[in-house]
PDB file of C-alpha atoms in Angstrom:
ATOM      1  CA  MET A   3      30.474 -16.516 -22.008  1.00  0.00           C
ATOM      2  CA  LYS A   4      30.398 -20.395 -20.677  1.00  0.00           C
ATOM      3  CA  LEU A   5      28.851 -23.194 -22.534  1.00  0.00           C
ATOM      4  CA  THR A   6      25.081 -23.984 -21.413  1.00  0.00           C
ATOM      5  CA  ALA A   7      23.620 -27.028 -22.100  1.00  0.00           C
ATOM      6  CA  ARG A   8      21.957 -25.634 -25.553  1.00  0.00           C
ATOM      7  CA  ASP A   9      25.763 -24.980 -26.451  1.00  0.00           C
ATOM      8  CA  LEU A  10      27.265 -28.625 -25.265  1.00  0.00           C
ATOM      9  CA  ILE A  11      24.089 -30.007 -27.828  1.00  0.00           C
ATOM     10  CA  SER A  12      25.117 -27.730 -31.058  1.00  0.00           C
ATOM     11  CA  VAL A  13      28.488 -29.247 -30.157  1.00  0.00           C
ATOM     12  CA  GLY A  14      27.794 -32.482 -30.575  1.00  0.00           C
ATOM     13  CA  ILE A  15      24.879 -32.121 -33.606  1.00  0.00           C
ATOM     14  CA  PHE A  16      28.075 -29.861 -35.581  1.00  0.00           C
ATOM     15  CA  THR A  17      31.194 -33.026 -34.216  1.00  0.00           C
ATOM     16  CA  ALA A  18      28.536 -35.347 -35.642  1.00  0.00           C
ATOM     17  CA  LEU A  19      27.919 -33.453 -39.057  1.00  0.00           C
ATOM     18  CA  TYR A  20      32.187 -31.896 -38.626  1.00  0.00           C
ATOM     19  CA  PHE A  21      33.212 -35.578 -38.268  1.00  0.00           C
ATOM     20  CA  ALA A  22      30.662 -37.533 -41.072  1.00  0.00           C
ATOM     21  CA  ILE A  23      32.492 -34.918 -43.886  1.00  0.00           C
ATOM     22  CA  VAL A  24      35.531 -35.696 -42.879  1.00  0.00           C
ATOM     23  CA  PHE A  25      34.815 -39.617 -42.680  1.00  0.00           C
ATOM     24  CA  ILE A  26      32.961 -39.682 -45.788  1.00  0.00           C
ATOM     25  CA  PHE A  27      35.632 -37.775 -47.933  1.00  0.00           C
ATOM     26  CA  ALA A  28      38.414 -40.132 -46.729  1.00  0.00           C
ATOM     27  CA  MET A  29      36.532 -43.031 -48.085  1.00  0.00           C
ATOM     28  CA  VAL A  30      37.985 -41.519 -50.972  1.00  0.00           C
ATOM     29  CA  GLY A  31      41.102 -43.009 -50.134  1.00  0.00           C
ATOM     30  CA  PHE A  32      40.257 -46.208 -51.011  1.00  0.00           C
ATOM     31  CA  LEU A  33      41.033 -45.160 -54.890  1.00  0.00           C
ATOM     32  CA  GLY A  34      44.584 -44.218 -53.862  1.00  0.00           C
ATOM     33  CA  PRO A  35      46.737 -42.800 -52.564  1.00  0.00           C
ATOM     34  CA  LEU A  36      46.811 -39.343 -53.952  1.00  0.00           C
ATOM     35  CA  ALA A  37      42.079 -39.696 -54.278  1.00  0.00           C
ATOM     36  CA  MET A  38      42.866 -39.655 -49.966  1.00  0.00           C
ATOM     37  CA  PHE A  39      44.549 -36.076 -50.663  1.00  0.00           C
ATOM     38  CA  ILE A  40      41.835 -35.374 -53.004  1.00  0.00           C
ATOM     39  CA  GLY A  41      38.845 -36.050 -50.833  1.00  0.00           C
ATOM     40  CA  PHE A  42      40.908 -34.941 -47.405  1.00  0.00           C
ATOM     41  CA  GLY A  43      40.564 -31.731 -49.428  1.00  0.00           C
ATOM     42  CA  ILE A  44      37.008 -31.571 -50.708  1.00  0.00           C
ATOM     43  CA  GLY A  45      36.492 -32.503 -46.903  1.00  0.00           C
ATOM     44  CA  ILE A  46      38.359 -29.022 -45.736  1.00  0.00           C
ATOM     45  CA  ILE A  47      36.438 -27.194 -47.834  1.00  0.00           C
ATOM     46  CA  LEU A  48      32.966 -28.634 -46.991  1.00  0.00           C
ATOM     47  CA  ASP A  49      33.509 -28.427 -43.083  1.00  0.00           C
ATOM     48  CA  GLY A  50      34.382 -24.692 -43.783  1.00  0.00           C
ATOM     49  CA  ILE A  51      30.077 -24.611 -43.952  1.00  0.00           C
ATOM     50  CA  VAL A  52      29.427 -26.957 -41.086  1.00  0.00           C
ATOM     51  CA  VAL A  53      32.517 -24.626 -39.056  1.00  0.00           C
ATOM     52  CA  ALA A  54      31.031 -21.664 -40.005  1.00  0.00           C
ATOM     53  CA  LEU A  55      27.695 -22.101 -38.788  1.00  0.00           C
ATOM     54  CA  PHE A  56      28.525 -23.491 -35.770  1.00  0.00           C
ATOM     55  CA  VAL A  57      30.689 -20.920 -34.685  1.00  0.00           C
ATOM     56  CA  VAL A  58      27.794 -17.939 -35.654  1.00  0.00           C
ATOM     57  CA  ARG A  59      25.700 -20.486 -33.376  1.00  0.00           C
ATOM     58  CA  THR A  60      28.160 -21.115 -30.732  1.00  0.00           C
ATOM     59  CA  PRO A  61      30.809 -17.676 -30.984  1.00  0.00           C
ATOM     60  CA  LYS A  62      31.801 -19.172 -27.483  1.00  0.00           C
ATOM     61  CA  LEU A  63      36.003 -20.317 -25.926  1.00  0.00           C
ATOM     62  CA  GLY A  64      35.456 -24.294 -25.417  1.00  0.00           C
ATOM     63  CA  ALA A  65      33.278 -24.889 -28.413  1.00  0.00           C
ATOM     64  CA  LEU A  66      36.115 -25.354 -31.221  1.00  0.00           C
ATOM     65  CA  THR A  67      38.225 -27.034 -28.611  1.00  0.00           C
ATOM     66  CA  LEU A  68      35.649 -29.380 -27.928  1.00  0.00           C
ATOM     67  CA  LEU A  69      35.052 -29.755 -31.429  1.00  0.00           C
ATOM     68  CA  GLY A  70      38.567 -30.211 -31.950  1.00  0.00           C
ATOM     69  CA  GLY A  71      39.113 -33.086 -29.307  1.00  0.00           C
ATOM     70  CA  ILE A  72      36.099 -35.046 -29.683  1.00  0.00           C
ATOM     71  CA  ASN A  73      37.110 -35.265 -33.879  1.00  0.00           C
ATOM     72  CA  GLY A  74      40.208 -36.772 -32.477  1.00  0.00           C
ATOM     73  CA  ILE A  75      38.349 -39.335 -30.405  1.00  0.00           C
ATOM     74  CA  LEU A  76      35.842 -40.048 -32.703  1.00  0.00           C
ATOM     75  CA  LEU A  77      39.307 -40.435 -35.534  1.00  0.00           C
ATOM     76  CA  ILE A  78      41.237 -42.590 -32.977  1.00  0.00           C
ATOM     77  CA  PHE A  79      37.935 -44.884 -32.993  1.00  0.00           C
ATOM     78  CA  SER A  80      38.335 -45.355 -37.123  1.00  0.00           C
ATOM     79  CA  GLY A  81      42.114 -46.259 -36.444  1.00  0.00           C
ATOM     80  CA  GLN A  82      44.027 -42.978 -36.357  1.00  0.00           C
ATOM     81  CA  THR A  83      46.616 -42.696 -34.188  1.00  0.00           C
ATOM     82  CA  TRP A  84      45.891 -41.163 -30.704  1.00  0.00           C
ATOM     83  CA  LEU A  85      48.178 -37.896 -31.887  1.00  0.00           C
ATOM     84  CA  VAL A  86      44.753 -36.652 -33.085  1.00  0.00           C
ATOM     85  CA  VAL A  87      43.343 -36.028 -29.942  1.00  0.00           C
ATOM     86  CA  PRO A  88      45.876 -33.780 -28.452  1.00  0.00           C
ATOM     87  CA  ALA A  89      45.889 -31.969 -31.707  1.00  0.00           C
ATOM     88  CA  GLY A  90      41.991 -31.411 -32.346  1.00  0.00           C
ATOM     89  CA  LEU A  91      42.463 -29.829 -28.543  1.00  0.00           C
ATOM     90  CA  ILE A  92      45.444 -27.353 -29.240  1.00  0.00           C
ATOM     91  CA  CYS A  93      44.220 -26.788 -32.665  1.00  0.00           C
ATOM     92  CA  GLY A  94      40.939 -26.471 -31.340  1.00  0.00           C
ATOM     93  CA  PHE A  95      41.701 -23.793 -28.739  1.00  0.00           C
ATOM     94  CA  LEU A  96      43.746 -22.213 -30.817  1.00  0.00           C
ATOM     95  CA  ALA A  97      41.329 -21.522 -33.034  1.00  0.00           C
ATOM     96  CA  ASP A  98      38.323 -20.352 -30.320  1.00  0.00           C
ATOM     97  CA  LEU A  99      41.074 -17.702 -29.005  1.00  0.00           C
ATOM     98  CA  ILE A 100      40.540 -16.622 -33.192  1.00  0.00           C
ATOM     99  CA  VAL A 101      36.916 -16.618 -32.684  1.00  0.00           C
ATOM    100  CA  THR A 102      36.909 -15.176 -29.352  1.00  0.00           C
ATOM    101  CA  ARG A 103      39.144 -12.278 -29.109  1.00  0.00           C
ATOM    102  CA  GLY A 104      38.110  -8.948 -30.842  1.00  0.00           C
ATOM    103  CA  ASP A 105      35.690  -7.493 -31.945  1.00  0.00           C
ATOM    104  CA  PRO A 106      31.953  -9.586 -32.727  1.00  0.00           C
ATOM    105  CA  ALA A 107      30.870  -7.473 -35.711  1.00  0.00           C
ATOM    106  CA  ARG A 108      34.856  -9.136 -36.938  1.00  0.00           C
ATOM    107  CA  LEU A 109      33.548 -12.789 -36.550  1.00  0.00           C
ATOM    108  CA  PRO A 110      32.845 -13.301 -40.288  1.00  0.00           C
ATOM    109  CA  ARG A 111      36.866 -12.789 -41.329  1.00  0.00           C
ATOM    110  CA  ARG A 112      37.949 -14.145 -38.192  1.00  0.00           C
ATOM    111  CA  ILE A 113      36.085 -17.872 -39.091  1.00  0.00           C
ATOM    112  CA  PRO A 114      38.450 -18.447 -41.922  1.00  0.00           C
ATOM    113  CA  TRP A 115      41.879 -17.876 -40.297  1.00  0.00           C
ATOM    114  CA  ALA A 116      40.650 -20.055 -36.934  1.00  0.00           C
ATOM    115  CA  TYR A 117      38.949 -23.030 -39.808  1.00  0.00           C
ATOM    116  CA  ALA A 118      42.456 -23.201 -41.112  1.00  0.00           C
ATOM    117  CA  VAL A 119      43.981 -23.836 -37.892  1.00  0.00           C
ATOM    118  CA  LEU A 120      41.860 -26.280 -36.877  1.00  0.00           C
ATOM    119  CA  VAL A 121      42.046 -28.144 -40.261  1.00  0.00           C
ATOM    120  CA  VAL A 122      46.025 -28.521 -39.916  1.00  0.00           C
ATOM    121  CA  THR A 123      45.334 -30.829 -37.546  1.00  0.00           C
ATOM    122  CA  THR A 124      44.380 -32.828 -40.956  1.00  0.00           C
ATOM    123  CA  VAL A 125      48.153 -34.251 -41.311  1.00  0.00           C
ATOM    124  CA  VAL A 126      48.261 -35.719 -37.749  1.00  0.00           C
ATOM    125  CA  PRO A 127      46.763 -39.596 -39.265  1.00  0.00           C
ATOM    126  CA  LEU A 128      50.419 -39.010 -41.488  1.00  0.00           C
ATOM    127  CA  LEU A 129      52.871 -37.959 -38.732  1.00  0.00           C
ATOM    128  CA  PRO A 130      53.329 -41.474 -37.522  1.00  0.00           C
ATOM    129  CA  ILE A 131      55.071 -41.901 -41.367  1.00  0.00           C
ATOM    130  CA  ALA A 132      58.055 -39.574 -40.011  1.00  0.00           C
ATOM    131  CA  PHE A 133      58.588 -41.284 -36.855  1.00  0.00           C
ATOM    132  CA  ASP A 134      58.782 -44.855 -38.180  1.00  0.00           C
ATOM    133  CA  SER A 135      57.501 -45.598 -41.410  1.00  0.00           C
ATOM    134  CA  GLN A 136      58.164 -48.993 -41.505  1.00  0.00           C
ATOM    135  CA  ALA A 137      55.552 -49.982 -39.797  1.00  0.00           C
ATOM    136  CA  TYR A 138      52.882 -47.392 -40.802  1.00  0.00           C
ATOM    137  CA  PHE A 139      53.337 -48.993 -44.071  1.00  0.00           C
ATOM    138  CA  GLU A 140      53.451 -52.268 -43.203  1.00  0.00           C
ATOM    139  CA  THR A 141      49.945 -51.497 -41.627  1.00  0.00           C
ATOM    140  CA  THR A 142      49.071 -49.776 -43.843  1.00  0.00           C
ATOM    141  CA  ALA A 143      49.983 -52.778 -46.394  1.00  0.00           C
ATOM    142  CA  GLU A 144      47.754 -55.363 -43.725  1.00  0.00           C
ATOM    143  CA  GLN A 145      45.042 -53.406 -44.222  1.00  0.00           C
ATOM    144  CA  MET A 146      44.996 -51.860 -48.282  1.00  0.00           C
ATOM    145  CA  GLY A 147      46.885 -54.617 -49.847  1.00  0.00           C
ATOM    146  CA  GLU A 148      51.129 -54.405 -50.840  1.00  0.00           C
ATOM    147  CA  ASP A 149      50.480 -52.276 -54.253  1.00  0.00           C
ATOM    148  CA  TYR A 150      48.874 -49.539 -52.146  1.00  0.00           C
ATOM    149  CA  ALA A 151      51.614 -49.416 -49.433  1.00  0.00           C
ATOM    150  CA  ALA A 152      53.592 -49.513 -52.179  1.00  0.00           C
ATOM    151  CA  ALA A 153      51.708 -46.372 -53.911  1.00  0.00           C
ATOM    152  CA  PHE A 154      51.608 -44.777 -51.006  1.00  0.00           C
ATOM    153  CA  ALA A 155      54.938 -44.764 -50.318  1.00  0.00           C
ATOM    154  CA  ALA A 156      56.091 -43.308 -53.134  1.00  0.00           C
ATOM    155  CA  LEU A 157      54.097 -40.985 -52.533  1.00  0.00           C
ATOM    156  CA  MET A 158      55.447 -39.944 -48.857  1.00  0.00           C
ATOM    157  CA  GLN A 159      58.242 -37.956 -49.926  1.00  0.00           C
ATOM    158  CA  ALA A 160      60.180 -36.094 -47.409  1.00  0.00           C
ATOM    159  CA  TRP A 161      58.401 -32.371 -48.767  1.00  0.00           C
ATOM    160  CA  VAL A 162      54.737 -33.955 -48.489  1.00  0.00           C
ATOM    161  CA  LEU A 163      54.105 -33.848 -45.093  1.00  0.00           C
ATOM    162  CA  PRO A 164      55.555 -29.655 -44.464  1.00  0.00           C
ATOM    163  CA  ALA A 165      53.352 -29.092 -47.924  1.00  0.00           C
ATOM    164  CA  TRP A 166      49.862 -30.577 -46.653  1.00  0.00           C
ATOM    165  CA  VAL A 167      50.153 -28.693 -43.491  1.00  0.00           C
ATOM    166  CA  ILE A 168      50.322 -25.856 -46.102  1.00  0.00           C
ATOM    167  CA  ILE A 169      47.855 -27.291 -48.450  1.00  0.00           C
ATOM    168  CA  SER A 170      45.340 -28.037 -45.532  1.00  0.00           C
ATOM    169  CA  PHE A 171      45.933 -24.106 -43.909  1.00  0.00           C
ATOM    170  CA  VAL A 172      45.359 -22.696 -47.024  1.00  0.00           C
ATOM    171  CA  LEU A 173      42.214 -24.817 -47.808  1.00  0.00           C
ATOM    172  CA  GLY A 174      40.771 -24.489 -44.186  1.00  0.00           C
ATOM    173  CA  LEU A 175      40.976 -20.947 -45.395  1.00  0.00           C
ATOM    174  CA  ILE A 176      39.049 -21.250 -48.176  1.00  0.00           C
ATOM    175  CA  GLY A 177      36.602 -23.502 -46.707  1.00  0.00           C
ATOM    176  CA  GLY A 178      35.648 -21.049 -43.745  1.00  0.00           C
ATOM    177  CA  HIS A 179      35.578 -17.674 -46.322  1.00  0.00           C
ATOM    178  CA  LEU A 180      32.736 -20.183 -48.895  1.00  0.00           C
ATOM    179  CA  GLY A 181      31.406 -21.506 -45.101  1.00  0.00           C
ATOM    180  CA  VAL A 182      31.274 -17.620 -44.243  1.00  0.00           C
ATOM    181  CA  ARG A 183      29.176 -16.829 -47.471  1.00  0.00           C
ATOM    182  CA  VAL A 184      26.753 -19.816 -47.413  1.00  0.00           C
ATOM    183  CA  SER A 185      25.638 -19.331 -43.763  1.00  0.00           C
ATOM    184  CA  ARG A 186      25.636 -15.096 -44.593  1.00  0.00           C
ATOM    185  CA  LYS A 187      23.383 -16.100 -47.708  1.00  0.00           C
ATOM    186  CA  HIS A 188      21.630 -19.233 -47.213  1.00  0.00           C
ATOM    187  CA  PHE A 189      21.303 -19.507 -43.383  1.00  0.00           C
ATOM    188  CA  GLU A 190      20.748 -16.148 -41.956  1.00  0.00           C
ATOM    189  CA  ARG A 191      17.820 -15.716 -44.553  1.00  0.00           C
ATOM    190  CA  ALA A 192      16.222 -18.444 -43.404  1.00  0.00           C
ATOM    191  CA  GLY A 193      16.369 -17.275 -39.475  1.00  0.00           C
ATOM    192  CA  LEU A 194      19.196 -20.244 -38.847  1.00  0.00           C
ATOM    193  CA  VAL A 195      21.644 -17.653 -37.325  1.00  0.00           C
TER     194      VAL A 195
END
């Protein structure tokens, strides 16, 4: 199935909602580096509702790829690395494959897995730490202050990035399951899906 004009409108609306939740909960990071991860976690869980509803409305190949790519572009405008765009496109495409392959009746079981793959992209803005941590923390110090950068550098041990991949995947599963439950309970009853 090809994406229609209506599907593309849905992509725009749901990408805006998805990004708004990401952005709002990323703001929690102003409280401190640990709070940033807490904000990301809450955002991941809540965005599961947005993605579940989006997938139920637009279960077509390319929909999550576009969401991931557009979200990556928006993240660049918020100061993130350019790597978020290819990561968003790749993870979005993999999520699309999970959603669109198989029996449509089993879609609710596939949504959490697709979403968990999609949200692995939350580690990408932190990848520059692995390649050039000094430059990353210098930029952080310029933007957030020396104390924040020092606390962030102390928090970002070698194990944190791989752990965040696993944690974001698990939170994606939780958010995806929550999204499926909420979409069944509220949105089907309201006739929105």
